[in-house]
Short mmCIF file of C-alpha atoms in Angstrom, two decimals:
data_model
loop_
_atom_site.label_atom_id
_atom_site.label_comp_id
_atom_site.label_asym_id
_atom_site.label_seq_id
_atom_site.Cartn_x
_atom_site.Cartn_y
_atom_site.Cartn_z
CA MET X 1 36.91 32.33 -62.26
CA ARG X 2 37.26 35.06 -59.78
CA GLU X 3 33.66 36.31 -61.76
CA LYS X 4 32.21 32.40 -61.74
CA LEU X 5 33.16 31.43 -57.91
CA GLU X 6 32.13 35.45 -57.37
CA ALA X 7 28.56 34.39 -59.03
CA LEU X 8 27.99 31.14 -57.73
CA ARG X 9 27.59 33.02 -54.24
CA ASP X 10 25.59 35.34 -55.15
CA GLU X 11 23.13 32.87 -56.74
CA ALA X 12 22.65 30.52 -53.75
CA LEU X 13 22.70 32.95 -51.01
CA ALA X 14 20.05 34.39 -52.94
CA LYS X 15 18.24 30.87 -52.96
CA ILE X 16 18.91 30.32 -49.23
CA ALA X 17 17.04 33.44 -49.05
CA ALA X 18 14.50 32.13 -51.15
CA ALA X 19 13.91 29.31 -49.57
CA GLU X 20 10.40 28.83 -47.66
CA ASP X 21 10.47 25.03 -45.52
CA VAL X 22 13.49 23.60 -44.60
CA LYS X 23 13.67 21.19 -47.96
CA ALA X 24 13.51 23.45 -50.14
CA LEU X 25 17.12 24.62 -47.93
CA GLN X 26 18.61 22.02 -48.56
CA GLU X 27 17.98 20.76 -52.11
CA VAL X 28 20.22 23.61 -52.16
CA ARG X 29 23.55 22.94 -49.93
CA VAL X 30 23.05 20.11 -52.13
CA ALA X 31 23.36 22.17 -55.28
CA TYR X 32 25.74 24.01 -54.30
CA LEU X 33 27.80 22.52 -51.37
CA GLY X 34 27.41 18.82 -52.92
CA LYS X 35 30.35 16.28 -54.17
CA LYS X 36 28.78 17.41 -58.39
CA GLY X 37 28.12 20.87 -57.04
CA PRO X 38 29.50 24.02 -59.08
CA ILE X 39 32.49 24.98 -56.75
CA THR X 40 33.36 21.19 -55.92
CA GLU X 41 33.99 21.11 -59.67
CA VAL X 42 36.00 24.74 -59.47
CA LEU X 43 38.18 22.98 -56.59
CA ARG X 44 38.41 19.89 -59.46
CA GLY X 45 39.82 22.89 -62.40
CA MET X 46 42.66 23.97 -60.19
CA GLY X 47 45.12 22.00 -61.57
CA LYS X 48 44.72 24.00 -65.07
CA LEU X 49 45.63 27.00 -63.04
CA SER X 50 48.75 28.52 -63.14
CA ALA X 51 51.36 28.19 -60.02
CA GLU X 52 50.41 32.38 -59.02
CA GLU X 53 46.99 31.90 -59.54
CA ARG X 54 46.15 28.45 -58.20
CA PRO X 55 45.89 29.97 -53.55
CA ILE X 56 44.44 32.58 -54.57
CA ILE X 57 41.86 31.07 -56.34
CA GLY X 58 41.69 28.18 -53.81
CA GLN X 59 41.09 30.71 -50.96
CA MET X 60 38.43 32.29 -52.58
CA ALA X 61 36.37 28.64 -53.63
CA ASN X 62 36.85 27.55 -49.73
CA ASP X 63 35.90 31.91 -48.93
CA VAL X 64 32.24 31.29 -51.32
CA ARG X 65 32.02 27.55 -49.53
CA ASP X 66 31.74 28.52 -45.98
CA ALA X 67 29.62 31.72 -46.41
CA ILE X 68 27.40 29.64 -47.96
CA LYS X 69 27.44 26.80 -45.92
CA GLU X 70 27.65 29.75 -42.76
CA GLN X 71 24.01 31.67 -44.32
CA VAL X 72 22.56 27.35 -44.92
CA GLU X 73 23.07 27.10 -40.98
CA ALA X 74 21.56 30.40 -39.96
CA LYS X 75 18.16 30.12 -42.39
CA GLU X 76 18.42 26.60 -41.45
CA ALA X 77 17.48 27.31 -37.59
CA VAL X 78 15.04 30.27 -38.64
CA LEU X 79 12.84 27.82 -39.80
CA GLU X 80 13.60 25.55 -37.39
CA GLY X 81 12.35 27.39 -35.04
CA ALA X 82 9.57 28.94 -37.95
CA ALA X 83 8.36 25.00 -37.48
CA ILE X 84 8.31 24.94 -34.10
CA GLU X 85 6.18 27.73 -33.00
CA ALA X 86 3.44 26.60 -36.16
CA GLN X 87 3.01 23.24 -34.21
CA LEU X 88 3.19 24.68 -31.24
CA ALA X 89 0.46 27.08 -32.69
CA SER X 90 -1.53 24.63 -34.25
CA GLU X 91 -1.37 21.74 -31.64
CA SER X 92 -2.17 24.64 -28.63
CA ILE X 93 -4.61 23.48 -25.62
CA ASP X 94 -7.55 25.58 -23.53
CA VAL X 95 -6.29 25.54 -21.09
CA THR X 96 -9.49 27.42 -19.51
CA LEU X 97 -11.87 23.95 -19.68
CA PRO X 98 -12.32 22.51 -16.66
CA GLY X 99 -9.72 19.80 -15.81
CA ARG X 100 -11.42 16.02 -15.64
CA PRO X 101 -11.89 14.72 -11.95
CA VAL X 102 -9.56 12.40 -10.82
CA GLN X 103 -11.66 9.24 -8.51
CA ALA X 104 -9.61 9.81 -5.27
CA GLY X 105 -9.40 6.24 -2.74
CA SER X 106 -9.76 5.31 0.65
CA SER X 107 -8.50 3.38 3.19
CA HIS X 108 -11.07 -0.23 3.45
CA PRO X 109 -13.60 -0.70 6.17
CA LEU X 110 -11.84 -3.15 7.76
CA THR X 111 -7.97 -1.80 7.52
CA ALA X 112 -9.77 2.05 8.88
CA VAL X 113 -11.72 0.29 11.53
CA ILE X 114 -8.10 -1.19 12.40
CA GLU X 115 -6.60 1.56 13.15
CA GLU X 116 -8.75 3.46 14.72
CA VAL X 117 -8.72 0.47 17.48
CA GLU X 118 -4.99 0.82 17.65
CA ASP X 119 -5.39 4.77 18.05
CA ALA X 120 -7.65 4.04 21.09
CA PHE X 121 -6.00 1.22 22.21
CA ILE X 122 -2.28 3.57 22.32
CA GLY X 123 -3.65 6.04 23.79
CA LEU X 124 -4.32 3.20 26.64
CA GLY X 125 -0.23 3.32 26.06
CA PHE X 126 -0.16 0.07 24.32
CA SER X 127 2.25 -0.02 20.96
CA VAL X 128 2.11 -2.98 18.71
CA ALA X 129 3.22 -6.29 16.79
CA GLU X 130 2.85 -8.18 13.98
CA GLY X 131 4.14 -12.09 13.55
CA PRO X 132 4.94 -14.38 10.38
CA GLU X 133 0.98 -15.55 9.47
CA VAL X 134 3.06 -18.65 8.98
CA GLU X 135 3.72 -20.03 11.74
CA THR X 136 4.74 -23.41 13.57
CA ASP X 137 2.61 -25.66 15.91
CA TYR X 138 4.15 -24.99 18.92
CA TYR X 139 3.47 -21.43 18.97
CA ASN X 140 0.23 -21.49 17.24
CA PHE X 141 -1.19 -23.91 19.89
CA GLU X 142 1.44 -26.03 22.10
CA ALA X 143 2.56 -22.35 24.30
CA LEU X 144 -0.98 -20.95 24.33
CA ASN X 145 -2.10 -24.64 26.50
CA LEU X 146 -2.86 -26.73 23.62
CA PRO X 147 -1.51 -29.72 23.12
CA LYS X 148 -1.73 -31.72 21.12
CA ASP X 149 -4.50 -33.85 22.12
CA HIS X 150 -6.73 -30.55 23.05
CA PRO X 151 -10.05 -31.46 22.20
CA ALA X 152 -10.29 -27.01 21.80
CA ARG X 153 -7.79 -27.69 18.69
CA ASP X 154 -11.17 -28.93 16.22
CA MET X 155 -12.32 -25.31 16.48
CA GLN X 156 -8.79 -23.92 15.67
CA ASP X 157 -8.48 -26.37 12.24
CA SER X 158 -6.66 -24.52 9.60
CA PHE X 159 -4.78 -25.19 7.06
CA TYR X 160 -1.50 -27.19 7.08
CA PHE X 161 1.72 -27.10 5.04
CA THR X 162 3.18 -30.41 6.94
CA GLU X 163 1.57 -31.13 10.33
CA GLU X 164 3.84 -28.61 12.49
CA LEU X 165 3.69 -25.52 9.92
CA LEU X 166 0.37 -23.76 8.95
CA LEU X 167 -1.89 -20.92 8.43
CA ARG X 168 -2.20 -19.11 12.18
CA THR X 169 -5.32 -19.29 13.23
CA HIS X 170 -5.25 -16.10 15.67
CA THR X 171 -2.70 -13.61 16.78
CA SER X 172 -2.20 -15.17 19.73
CA PRO X 173 1.80 -16.09 18.63
CA VAL X 174 2.87 -12.93 18.29
CA GLN X 175 1.78 -12.49 21.74
CA ALA X 176 3.99 -15.32 23.27
CA ARG X 177 6.67 -15.01 20.17
CA THR X 178 6.45 -11.37 22.45
CA MET X 179 6.63 -12.65 25.84
CA GLU X 180 9.68 -14.55 25.19
CA LYS X 181 11.49 -11.67 23.78
CA HIS X 182 10.68 -9.62 27.04
CA LYS X 183 12.74 -12.89 28.65
CA GLY X 184 10.61 -13.44 31.75
CA LYS X 185 11.21 -9.10 32.39
CA GLY X 186 7.34 -6.76 32.66
CA PRO X 187 5.56 -5.06 32.03
CA VAL X 188 4.55 -6.71 28.45
CA LYS X 189 1.50 -4.76 26.04
CA VAL X 190 1.05 -4.80 23.43
CA ILE X 191 -2.07 -5.46 20.97
CA CYS X 192 -1.53 -8.12 17.93
CA PRO X 193 -3.44 -6.66 14.81
CA GLY X 194 -3.81 -9.36 11.81
CA LYS X 195 -5.32 -11.47 9.54
CA VAL X 196 -6.10 -14.81 10.22
CA PHE X 197 -7.38 -18.52 8.75
CA ARG X 198 -9.63 -21.49 9.39
CA ARG X 199 -10.88 -23.82 7.63
CA ASP X 200 -14.63 -22.90 7.47
CA ASP X 201 -17.64 -22.48 4.80
CA ASP X 202 -17.69 -18.32 4.22
CA ASP X 203 -21.16 -17.56 4.98
CA ALA X 204 -22.45 -14.26 5.49
CA THR X 205 -21.04 -14.33 9.51
CA HIS X 206 -18.16 -16.34 8.86
CA SER X 207 -15.29 -16.70 6.53
CA HIS X 208 -11.42 -18.89 5.54
CA GLN X 209 -9.92 -16.30 6.30
CA PHE X 210 -10.80 -12.77 8.27
CA MET X 211 -8.34 -9.35 10.53
CA GLN X 212 -8.44 -10.69 14.03
CA ILE X 213 -7.09 -8.22 17.24
CA GLU X 214 -6.26 -9.70 19.91
CA GLY X 215 -4.02 -7.60 22.48
CA LEU X 216 -2.03 -9.09 26.22
CA PHE X 217 -0.38 -7.12 29.14
CA VAL X 218 1.62 -8.53 31.84
CA ASP X 219 2.84 -7.53 34.60
CA GLU X 220 2.86 -7.56 38.15
CA ASN X 221 -0.12 -7.18 40.48
CA VAL X 222 -2.27 -7.26 36.68
CA ARG X 223 -5.55 -8.09 37.93
CA MET X 224 -9.39 -8.49 35.78
CA SER X 225 -10.32 -4.97 36.91
CA ASP X 226 -7.35 -3.36 35.09
CA LEU X 227 -8.89 -6.31 32.32
CA LYS X 228 -12.66 -4.68 32.30
CA GLY X 229 -11.38 -1.05 32.70
CA VAL X 230 -9.34 -1.36 30.35
CA LEU X 231 -11.88 -3.14 28.29
CA GLU X 232 -14.66 -0.43 28.98
CA ALA X 233 -12.33 2.38 28.07
CA PHE X 234 -12.54 0.77 24.39
CA ALA X 235 -15.36 0.12 23.99
CA LYS X 236 -16.48 4.07 24.85
CA SER X 237 -14.06 5.26 22.52
CA PHE X 238 -14.84 2.93 18.50
CA PHE X 239 -18.38 2.14 19.53
CA GLY X 240 -19.15 5.80 21.28
CA PRO X 241 -19.34 7.73 25.05
CA ASP X 242 -22.43 6.19 26.78
CA ARG X 243 -22.11 2.19 26.02
CA LYS X 244 -21.07 -0.24 28.51
CA ILE X 245 -19.86 -3.36 28.88
CA ARG X 246 -20.73 -6.89 30.71
CA LEU X 247 -18.59 -10.81 31.18
CA ARG X 248 -19.65 -13.17 31.10
CA PRO X 249 -17.87 -16.24 32.25
CA SER X 250 -16.71 -18.32 29.42
CA PHE X 251 -13.81 -20.74 28.45
CA PHE X 252 -10.05 -20.53 26.50
CA PRO X 253 -7.68 -23.15 27.00
CA PHE X 254 -5.06 -19.70 27.20
CA THR X 255 -6.51 -17.86 29.85
CA GLU X 256 -8.55 -18.57 33.24
CA PRO X 257 -11.15 -17.44 33.85
CA SER X 258 -12.07 -16.54 30.61
CA VAL X 259 -14.62 -13.94 29.76
CA GLU X 260 -17.56 -12.95 27.13
CA VAL X 261 -17.12 -9.63 26.42
CA ASP X 262 -20.76 -8.33 25.50
CA VAL X 263 -21.61 -4.33 24.50
CA SER X 264 -25.02 -2.58 24.81
CA CYS X 265 -26.68 -2.53 21.90
CA GLY X 266 -26.49 0.92 20.11
CA MET X 267 -29.60 0.31 18.15
CA CYS X 268 -32.05 0.52 21.24
CA GLY X 269 -29.97 1.79 24.24
CA GLY X 270 -29.84 -2.02 25.87
CA GLU X 271 -33.45 -2.02 25.85
CA GLY X 272 -33.74 -5.10 23.88
CA CYS X 273 -34.37 -5.22 19.87
CA ARG X 274 -34.56 -7.27 17.07
CA ILE X 275 -30.41 -6.81 16.48
CA CYS X 276 -29.92 -7.85 19.79
CA LYS X 277 -32.47 -10.46 19.95
CA GLN X 278 -34.15 -8.65 22.82
CA SER X 279 -31.48 -9.04 25.04
CA GLY X 280 -29.97 -5.60 25.09
CA TRP X 281 -26.05 -7.01 25.01
CA ILE X 282 -24.64 -7.72 21.56
CA GLU X 283 -21.56 -9.89 21.69
CA VAL X 284 -18.03 -8.67 21.02
CA LEU X 285 -14.77 -10.16 22.40
CA GLY X 286 -13.81 -13.00 23.93
CA ALA X 287 -10.93 -12.14 27.17
CA GLY X 288 -9.84 -13.56 30.29
CA MET X 289 -6.55 -14.10 33.41
CA ILE X 290 -2.76 -14.81 31.37
CA HIS X 291 -3.03 -18.86 32.24
CA PRO X 292 0.13 -19.19 34.80
CA ARG X 293 0.98 -22.33 32.24
CA VAL X 294 1.48 -19.93 29.29
CA LEU X 295 3.47 -17.15 31.67
CA GLU X 296 5.63 -19.68 32.24
CA MET X 297 6.56 -21.55 29.02
CA SER X 298 6.78 -17.81 28.11
CA GLY X 299 9.25 -17.00 30.86
CA PHE X 300 7.33 -15.46 33.06
CA ASP X 301 7.75 -16.38 37.03
CA SER X 302 3.65 -16.86 37.87
CA SER X 303 3.99 -16.12 41.58
CA ARG X 304 4.50 -12.82 40.69
CA TYR X 305 4.19 -11.35 37.25
CA SER X 306 0.28 -12.00 35.85
CA GLY X 307 -2.07 -10.52 33.05
CA PHE X 308 -4.61 -10.40 30.93
CA ALA X 309 -5.46 -10.49 26.92
CA PHE X 310 -8.25 -10.17 24.93
CA GLY X 311 -9.30 -10.77 21.52
CA MET X 312 -11.93 -9.53 19.40
CA GLY X 313 -12.51 -9.83 14.75
CA VAL X 314 -12.10 -6.73 13.16
CA GLU X 315 -15.13 -7.79 10.50
CA ARG X 316 -17.10 -7.98 13.62
CA LEU X 317 -16.67 -5.11 15.14
CA ALA X 318 -17.10 -3.20 11.54
CA MET X 319 -20.64 -5.02 10.88
CA LEU X 320 -21.30 -3.45 14.55
CA LYS X 321 -20.26 -0.77 13.96
CA TYR X 322 -21.23 -0.13 10.34
CA ASP X 323 -24.63 -2.29 10.78
CA ILE X 324 -23.86 -4.66 7.56
CA ASP X 325 -25.71 -7.60 7.47
CA ASP X 326 -22.93 -9.89 5.68
CA ILE X 327 -19.14 -10.98 6.37
CA ARG X 328 -18.44 -11.25 2.38
CA HIS X 329 -18.73 -7.88 1.44
CA PHE X 330 -15.30 -7.22 2.45
CA TYR X 331 -14.10 -9.28 0.29
CA THR X 332 -15.56 -8.85 -3.16
CA ASN X 333 -13.81 -5.94 -4.72
CA ASP X 334 -17.66 -4.80 -4.80
CA VAL X 335 -17.00 -0.81 -5.17
CA ARG X 336 -20.58 0.35 -4.74
CA PHE X 337 -20.06 -1.02 -1.25
CA LEU X 338 -17.01 0.44 -0.75
CA LYS X 339 -17.54 4.17 -2.07
CA GLN X 340 -19.92 4.14 1.41
CA PHE X 341 -16.47 4.54 3.50
CA ASN X 342 -15.49 6.69 1.13
CA ARG X 343 -14.88 9.57 4.14
CA MET X 344 -14.40 7.47 7.02
#
């Protein structure tokens, strides 16, 4: 029995050494260590041995089984490592090949214009305020001196959810909310960028949805000359240092007096051309001194405080600055159009 076990051990170790892959190795393991293997048969025949031989042969059988098992595990590790090396070699990547270029995106032209306007006004001491796009009738109209029967509401017809809830038609409600938060104490100096909505027919210069930036400054002794100085500084920053502005009388319910603000034409330098319709000037925004009633409704004493407000369309600024002829280009997501602004 002892010679048989030694022969089984030597035979199994030889086959383990000769195994060329994991499958062949597993066949050796099953053949010698399986339930029907020769070592198992030896252990089953232990009952025929004498009491003196039984522990000796049993120990020897266990030693042979452990030796075979140990060699199988060692050989398996070697074969698996070789298989991994072969796989890595067959699936190698040539790292010297040039990489595939990843196209980098950029800010949308409207986003870039908003950020440029914000930078200009932050440099003048303004902060940025935002508010809800779904607004109440009170903040969108009534708090801005536009009662329910005011005819000026017709110019700002919007999309209504209920009689008292609508999509805002301008960012002026943010100004009213900001003044309320100050509880009648100045100064208040903010710009309010955001999306607004009106029931307009979409064409080259109109859209039912567009971006707007409004500004507000409330403090003691604020004058029209302060408004002109701020807007002139903005125009030079945004359009160029050689540009000039002019103020023309106008009407807005929430400002008194009110003005339209024109900037000198950059194409002709103010001489007159087809862009400015031979006038030398291009209209860019509306502004004015805040109506005393608006100040009072927001909690400010109009005998002590005064202020100015202004509003501009972001699309109009972008169209003027980059000579874009159709507002719809901003919303069609045409990559050919957007690629022109990659370096902005």
